[in-house]
PDB file of C-alpha atoms in Angstrom:
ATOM      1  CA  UNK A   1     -46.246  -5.086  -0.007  1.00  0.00           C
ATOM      2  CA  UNK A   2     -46.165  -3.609   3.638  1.00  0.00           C
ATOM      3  CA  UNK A   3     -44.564  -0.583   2.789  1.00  0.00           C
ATOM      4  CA  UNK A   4     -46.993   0.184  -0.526  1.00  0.00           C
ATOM      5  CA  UNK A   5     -50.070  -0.624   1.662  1.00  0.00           C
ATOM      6  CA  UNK A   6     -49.028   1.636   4.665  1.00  0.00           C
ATOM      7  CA  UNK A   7     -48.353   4.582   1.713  1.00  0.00           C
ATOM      8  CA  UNK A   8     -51.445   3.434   0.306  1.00  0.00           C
ATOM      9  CA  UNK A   9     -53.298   4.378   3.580  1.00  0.00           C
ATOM     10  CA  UNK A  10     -54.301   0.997   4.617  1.00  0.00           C
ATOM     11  CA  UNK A  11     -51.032  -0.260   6.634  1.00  0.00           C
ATOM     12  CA  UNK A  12     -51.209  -4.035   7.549  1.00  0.00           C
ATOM     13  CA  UNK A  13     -52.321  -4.498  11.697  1.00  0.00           C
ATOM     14  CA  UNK A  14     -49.239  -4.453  14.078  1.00  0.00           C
ATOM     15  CA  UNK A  15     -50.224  -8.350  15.123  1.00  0.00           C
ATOM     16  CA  UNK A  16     -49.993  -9.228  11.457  1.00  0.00           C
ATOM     17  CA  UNK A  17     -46.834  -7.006  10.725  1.00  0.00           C
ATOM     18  CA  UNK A  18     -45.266  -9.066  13.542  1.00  0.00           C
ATOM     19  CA  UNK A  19     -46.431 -12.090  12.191  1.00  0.00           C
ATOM     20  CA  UNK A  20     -45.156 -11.471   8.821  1.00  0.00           C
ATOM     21  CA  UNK A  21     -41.457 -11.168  10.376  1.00  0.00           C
ATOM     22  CA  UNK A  22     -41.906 -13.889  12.302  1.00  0.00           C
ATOM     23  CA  UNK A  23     -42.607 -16.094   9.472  1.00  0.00           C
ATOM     24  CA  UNK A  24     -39.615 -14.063   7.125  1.00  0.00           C
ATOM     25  CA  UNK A  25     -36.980 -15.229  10.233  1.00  0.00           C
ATOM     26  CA  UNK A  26     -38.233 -18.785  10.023  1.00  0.00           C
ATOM     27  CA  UNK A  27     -35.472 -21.280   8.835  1.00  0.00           C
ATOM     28  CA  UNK A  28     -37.827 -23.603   7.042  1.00  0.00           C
ATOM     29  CA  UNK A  29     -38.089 -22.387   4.086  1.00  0.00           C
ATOM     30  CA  UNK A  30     -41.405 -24.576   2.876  1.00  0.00           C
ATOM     31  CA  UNK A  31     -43.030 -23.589   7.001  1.00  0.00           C
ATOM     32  CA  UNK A  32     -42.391 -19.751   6.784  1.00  0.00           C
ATOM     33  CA  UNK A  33     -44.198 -19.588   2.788  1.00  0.00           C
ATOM     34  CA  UNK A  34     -47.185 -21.688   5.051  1.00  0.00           C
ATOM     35  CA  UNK A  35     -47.482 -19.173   7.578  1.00  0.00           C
ATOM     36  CA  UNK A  36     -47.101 -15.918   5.321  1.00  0.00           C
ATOM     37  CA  UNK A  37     -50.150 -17.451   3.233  1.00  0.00           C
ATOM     38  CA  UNK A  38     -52.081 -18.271   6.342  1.00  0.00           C
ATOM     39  CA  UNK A  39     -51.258 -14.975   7.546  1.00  0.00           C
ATOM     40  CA  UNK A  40     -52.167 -12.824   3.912  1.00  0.00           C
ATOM     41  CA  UNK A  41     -55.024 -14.880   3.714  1.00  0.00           C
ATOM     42  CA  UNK A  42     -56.955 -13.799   6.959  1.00  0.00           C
ATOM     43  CA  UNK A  43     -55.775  -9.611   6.024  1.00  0.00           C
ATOM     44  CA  UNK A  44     -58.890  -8.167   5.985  1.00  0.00           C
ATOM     45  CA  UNK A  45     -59.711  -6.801   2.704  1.00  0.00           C
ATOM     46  CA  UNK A  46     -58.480  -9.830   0.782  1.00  0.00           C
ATOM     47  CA  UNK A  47     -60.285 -10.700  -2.531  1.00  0.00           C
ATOM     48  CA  UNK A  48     -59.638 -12.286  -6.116  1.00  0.00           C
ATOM     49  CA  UNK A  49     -60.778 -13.349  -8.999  1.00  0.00           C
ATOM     50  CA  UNK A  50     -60.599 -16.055 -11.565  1.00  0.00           C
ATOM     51  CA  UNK A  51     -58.070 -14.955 -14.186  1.00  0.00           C
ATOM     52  CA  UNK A  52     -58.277 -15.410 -18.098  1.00  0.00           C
ATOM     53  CA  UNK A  53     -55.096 -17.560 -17.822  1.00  0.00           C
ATOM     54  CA  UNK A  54     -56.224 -21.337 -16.768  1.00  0.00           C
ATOM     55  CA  UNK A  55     -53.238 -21.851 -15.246  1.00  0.00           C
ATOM     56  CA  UNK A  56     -53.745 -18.286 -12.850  1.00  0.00           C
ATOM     57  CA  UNK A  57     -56.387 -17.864 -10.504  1.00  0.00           C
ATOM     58  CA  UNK A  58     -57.091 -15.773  -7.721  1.00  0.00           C
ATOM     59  CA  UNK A  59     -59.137 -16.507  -4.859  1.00  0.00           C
ATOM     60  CA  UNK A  60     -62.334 -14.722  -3.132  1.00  0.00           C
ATOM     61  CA  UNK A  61     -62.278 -15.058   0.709  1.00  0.00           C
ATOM     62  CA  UNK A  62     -63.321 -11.677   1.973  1.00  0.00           C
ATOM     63  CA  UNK A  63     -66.179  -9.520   2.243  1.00  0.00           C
ATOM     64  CA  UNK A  64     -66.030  -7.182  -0.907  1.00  0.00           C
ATOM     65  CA  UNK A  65     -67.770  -4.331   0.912  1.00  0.00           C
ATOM     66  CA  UNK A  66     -67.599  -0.671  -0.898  1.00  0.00           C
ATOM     67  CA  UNK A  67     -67.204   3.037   0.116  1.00  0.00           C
ATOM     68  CA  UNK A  68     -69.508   5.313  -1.807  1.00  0.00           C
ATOM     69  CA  UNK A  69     -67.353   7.823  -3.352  1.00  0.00           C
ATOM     70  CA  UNK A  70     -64.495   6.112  -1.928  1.00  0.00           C
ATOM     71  CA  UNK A  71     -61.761   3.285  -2.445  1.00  0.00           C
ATOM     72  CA  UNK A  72     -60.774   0.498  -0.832  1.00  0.00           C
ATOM     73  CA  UNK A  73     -57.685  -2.069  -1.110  1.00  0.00           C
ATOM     74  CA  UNK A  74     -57.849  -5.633  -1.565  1.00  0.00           C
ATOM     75  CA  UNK A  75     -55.572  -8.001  -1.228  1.00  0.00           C
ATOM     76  CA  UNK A  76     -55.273 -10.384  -4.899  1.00  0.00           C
ATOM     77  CA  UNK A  77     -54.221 -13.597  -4.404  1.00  0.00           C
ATOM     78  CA  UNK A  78     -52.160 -15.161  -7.395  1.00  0.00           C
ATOM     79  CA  UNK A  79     -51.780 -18.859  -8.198  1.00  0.00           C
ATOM     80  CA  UNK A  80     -49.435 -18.365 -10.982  1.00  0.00           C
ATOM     81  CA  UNK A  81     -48.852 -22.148 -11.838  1.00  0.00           C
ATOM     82  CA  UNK A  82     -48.011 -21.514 -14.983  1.00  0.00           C
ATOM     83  CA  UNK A  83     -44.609 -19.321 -13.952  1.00  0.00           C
ATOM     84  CA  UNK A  84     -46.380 -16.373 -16.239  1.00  0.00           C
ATOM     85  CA  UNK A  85     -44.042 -13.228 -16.180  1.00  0.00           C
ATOM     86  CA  UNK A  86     -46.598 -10.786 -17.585  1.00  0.00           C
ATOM     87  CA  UNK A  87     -48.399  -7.727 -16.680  1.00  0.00           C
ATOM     88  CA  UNK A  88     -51.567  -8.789 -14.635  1.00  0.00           C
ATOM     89  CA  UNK A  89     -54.442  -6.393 -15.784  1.00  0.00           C
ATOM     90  CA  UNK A  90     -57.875  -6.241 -13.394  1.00  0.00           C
ATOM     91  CA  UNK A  91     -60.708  -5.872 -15.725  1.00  0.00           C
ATOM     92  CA  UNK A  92     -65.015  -5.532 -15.230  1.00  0.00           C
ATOM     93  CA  UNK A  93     -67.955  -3.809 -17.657  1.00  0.00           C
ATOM     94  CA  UNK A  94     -68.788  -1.918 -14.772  1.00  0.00           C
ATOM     95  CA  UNK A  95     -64.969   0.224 -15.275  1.00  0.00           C
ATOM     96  CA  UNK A  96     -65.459   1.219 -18.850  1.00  0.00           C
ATOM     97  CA  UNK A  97     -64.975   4.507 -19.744  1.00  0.00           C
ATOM     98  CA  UNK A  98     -68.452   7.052 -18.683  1.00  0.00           C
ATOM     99  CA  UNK A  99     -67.247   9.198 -21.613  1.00  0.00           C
ATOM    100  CA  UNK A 100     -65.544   9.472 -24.972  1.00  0.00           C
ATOM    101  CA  UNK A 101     -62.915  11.573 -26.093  1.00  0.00           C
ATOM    102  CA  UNK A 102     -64.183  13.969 -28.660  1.00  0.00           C
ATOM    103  CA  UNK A 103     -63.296  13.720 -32.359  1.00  0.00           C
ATOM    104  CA  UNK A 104     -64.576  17.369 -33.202  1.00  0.00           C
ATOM    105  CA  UNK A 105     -66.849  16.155 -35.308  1.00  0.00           C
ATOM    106  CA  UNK A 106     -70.101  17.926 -35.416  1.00  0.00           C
ATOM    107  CA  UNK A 107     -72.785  15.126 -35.151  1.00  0.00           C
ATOM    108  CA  UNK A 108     -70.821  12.640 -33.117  1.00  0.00           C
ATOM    109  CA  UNK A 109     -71.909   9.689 -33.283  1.00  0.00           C
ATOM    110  CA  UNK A 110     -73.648   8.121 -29.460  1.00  0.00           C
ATOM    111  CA  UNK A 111     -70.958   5.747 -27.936  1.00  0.00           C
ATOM    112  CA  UNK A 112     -72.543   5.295 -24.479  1.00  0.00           C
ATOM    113  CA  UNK A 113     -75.965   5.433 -23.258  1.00  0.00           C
ATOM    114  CA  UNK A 114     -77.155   6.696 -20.067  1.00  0.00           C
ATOM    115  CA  UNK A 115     -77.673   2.921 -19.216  1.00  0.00           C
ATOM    116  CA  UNK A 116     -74.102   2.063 -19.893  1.00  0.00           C
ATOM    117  CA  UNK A 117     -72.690   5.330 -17.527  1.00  0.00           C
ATOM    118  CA  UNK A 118     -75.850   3.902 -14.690  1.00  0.00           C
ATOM    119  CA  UNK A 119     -73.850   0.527 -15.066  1.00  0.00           C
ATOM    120  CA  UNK A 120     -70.230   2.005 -15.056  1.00  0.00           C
ATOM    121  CA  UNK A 121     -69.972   2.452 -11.318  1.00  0.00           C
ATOM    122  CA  UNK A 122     -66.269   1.812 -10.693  1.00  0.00           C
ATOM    123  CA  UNK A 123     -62.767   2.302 -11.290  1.00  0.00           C
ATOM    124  CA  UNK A 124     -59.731  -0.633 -11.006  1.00  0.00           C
ATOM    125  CA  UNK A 125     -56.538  -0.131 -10.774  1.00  0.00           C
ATOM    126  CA  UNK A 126     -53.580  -2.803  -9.728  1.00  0.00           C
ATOM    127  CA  UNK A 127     -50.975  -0.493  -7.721  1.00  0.00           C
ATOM    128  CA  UNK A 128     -47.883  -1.791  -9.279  1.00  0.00           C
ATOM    129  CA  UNK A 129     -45.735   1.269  -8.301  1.00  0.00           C
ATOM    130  CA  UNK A 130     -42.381   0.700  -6.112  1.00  0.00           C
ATOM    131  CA  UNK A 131     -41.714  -1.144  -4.367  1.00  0.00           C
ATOM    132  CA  UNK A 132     -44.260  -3.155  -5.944  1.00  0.00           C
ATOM    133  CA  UNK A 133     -43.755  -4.453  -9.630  1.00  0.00           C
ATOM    134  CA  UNK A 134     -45.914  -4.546 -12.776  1.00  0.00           C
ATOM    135  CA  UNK A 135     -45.380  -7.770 -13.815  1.00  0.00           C
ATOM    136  CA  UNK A 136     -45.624 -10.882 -12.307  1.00  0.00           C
ATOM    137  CA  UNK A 137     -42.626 -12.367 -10.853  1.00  0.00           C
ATOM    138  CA  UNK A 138     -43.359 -15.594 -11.802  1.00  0.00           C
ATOM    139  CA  UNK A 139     -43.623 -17.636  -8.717  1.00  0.00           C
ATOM    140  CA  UNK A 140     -46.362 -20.270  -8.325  1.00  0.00           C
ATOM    141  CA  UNK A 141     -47.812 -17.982  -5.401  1.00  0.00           C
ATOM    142  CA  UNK A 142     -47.927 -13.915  -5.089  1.00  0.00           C
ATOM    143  CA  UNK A 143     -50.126 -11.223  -3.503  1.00  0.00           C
ATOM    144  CA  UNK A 144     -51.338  -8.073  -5.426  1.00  0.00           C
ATOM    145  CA  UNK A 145     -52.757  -4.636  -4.465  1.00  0.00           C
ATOM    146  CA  UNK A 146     -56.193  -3.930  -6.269  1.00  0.00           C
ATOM    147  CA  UNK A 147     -57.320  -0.890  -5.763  1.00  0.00           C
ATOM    148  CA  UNK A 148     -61.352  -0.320  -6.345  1.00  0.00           C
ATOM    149  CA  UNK A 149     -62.653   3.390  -6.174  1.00  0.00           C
ATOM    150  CA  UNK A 150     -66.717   2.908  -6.351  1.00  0.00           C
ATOM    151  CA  UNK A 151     -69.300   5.476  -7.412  1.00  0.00           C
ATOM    152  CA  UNK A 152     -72.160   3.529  -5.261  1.00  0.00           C
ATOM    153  CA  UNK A 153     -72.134   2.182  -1.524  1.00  0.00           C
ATOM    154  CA  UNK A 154     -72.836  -1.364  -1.589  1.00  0.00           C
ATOM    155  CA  UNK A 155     -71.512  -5.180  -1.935  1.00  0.00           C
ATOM    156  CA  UNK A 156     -69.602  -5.923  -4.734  1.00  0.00           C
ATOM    157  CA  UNK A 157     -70.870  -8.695  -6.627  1.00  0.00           C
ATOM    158  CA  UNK A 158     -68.851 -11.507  -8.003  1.00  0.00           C
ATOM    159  CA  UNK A 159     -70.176 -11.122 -11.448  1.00  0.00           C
ATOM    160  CA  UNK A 160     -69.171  -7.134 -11.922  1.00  0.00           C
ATOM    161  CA  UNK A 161     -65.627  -7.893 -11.445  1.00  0.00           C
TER     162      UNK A 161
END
C-alpha cells in the first residue's frame, strides 16, 4: 500500500513510514496487527463506508474534504468478517455516467437531465493496480485505496457516497 500511494502522489509521512516498519519487525504477531491499525487509522485522508455485504463494513474517521477539479486518496478501511474473496466495487448516484453513448438513432431518446449531470459531481475509482490487488484477500481486516476525483470544492457528505 506504501509503494501504490507514493506512485499515487500521496506517499505515507516519514513518521508513519517508520512506524509501519516498526510494527512489521514486531515479534507479536496479535501487537504488531494493533499498532499497524492504530497507525492506518490516524493516516490522514482515511475514510469508509458501510458496504452492501453485512458482514463488511468500512469505517468513516476522517475529514472527507474535496479538491475542485481535483482528486484526492482515501484510505478504506475493510472489516471483512465474513472472509469475502471478491472484487470490492465503490459506488454513489453522484458517479453515474454525465452522458450516454450514442445509438445513431435520430431522435434519441433523453437519458439524463440537466438535473441528473448538476447532481453527478464525481468520479470513484478503487486503485487495485500492483502491487495492490482487485479482490479482497480475505482477511477479517484490510486497507483500500479510493480514489475520488470531484467536479465541485466542498465536503463530501456521507449520504453521496
Amino acid at each position: 500500500m506504501e509503494t501504490s500511494l507514493a506512485y499515487l502522489g500521496q506517499p505515507v509521512a516519514q513518521n508513519d513510514e517508520d512506524a509501519i516498519n516498526q510494527a512489521i519487525g514486531n515479534a507479536n504477531e496479535a501487537t504488531a496487527i494493533e499498532r499497524l491499525e492504530q497507525i492506518l487509522t490516524s493516516t490522514p485522508g482515511d475514510c469508509g463506508h458501510q458496504c452492501r455485504e453485512p458482514r463488511q463494513s468500512a469505517v468513516r474517521p476522517a475529514k472527507p474534504e474535496l479538491v475542485e477539479a481535483g482528486a484526492r486518496l482515501f484510505l478504506v478501511k475493510v472489516i471483512n468478517k465474513a472472509g469475502v474473496t471478491a472484487r470490492l466495487v465503490a459506488e454513489s448516484l453522484s458517479a453515474l455516467p454525465v452522458f450516454v453513448q450514442s445509438d445513431l438513432s435520430p431522435e434519441p431518446p433523453k437519458k439524463i437531465s440537466a438535473a441528473d449531470t448538476q447532481d453527478r459531481w464525481m468520479d470513484l475509482e478503487l486503485y487495485d493496480k500492483d502491487p495492490m490487488s482487485p479482490r479482497l484477500s480475505g482477511l477479517p481486516l484490510e486497507y483500500r485505496i479510493l480514489q475520488i476525483y470531484s467536479r465541485d470544492q466542498g465536503t463530501l457528505r456521507r449520504d453521496q457516497f
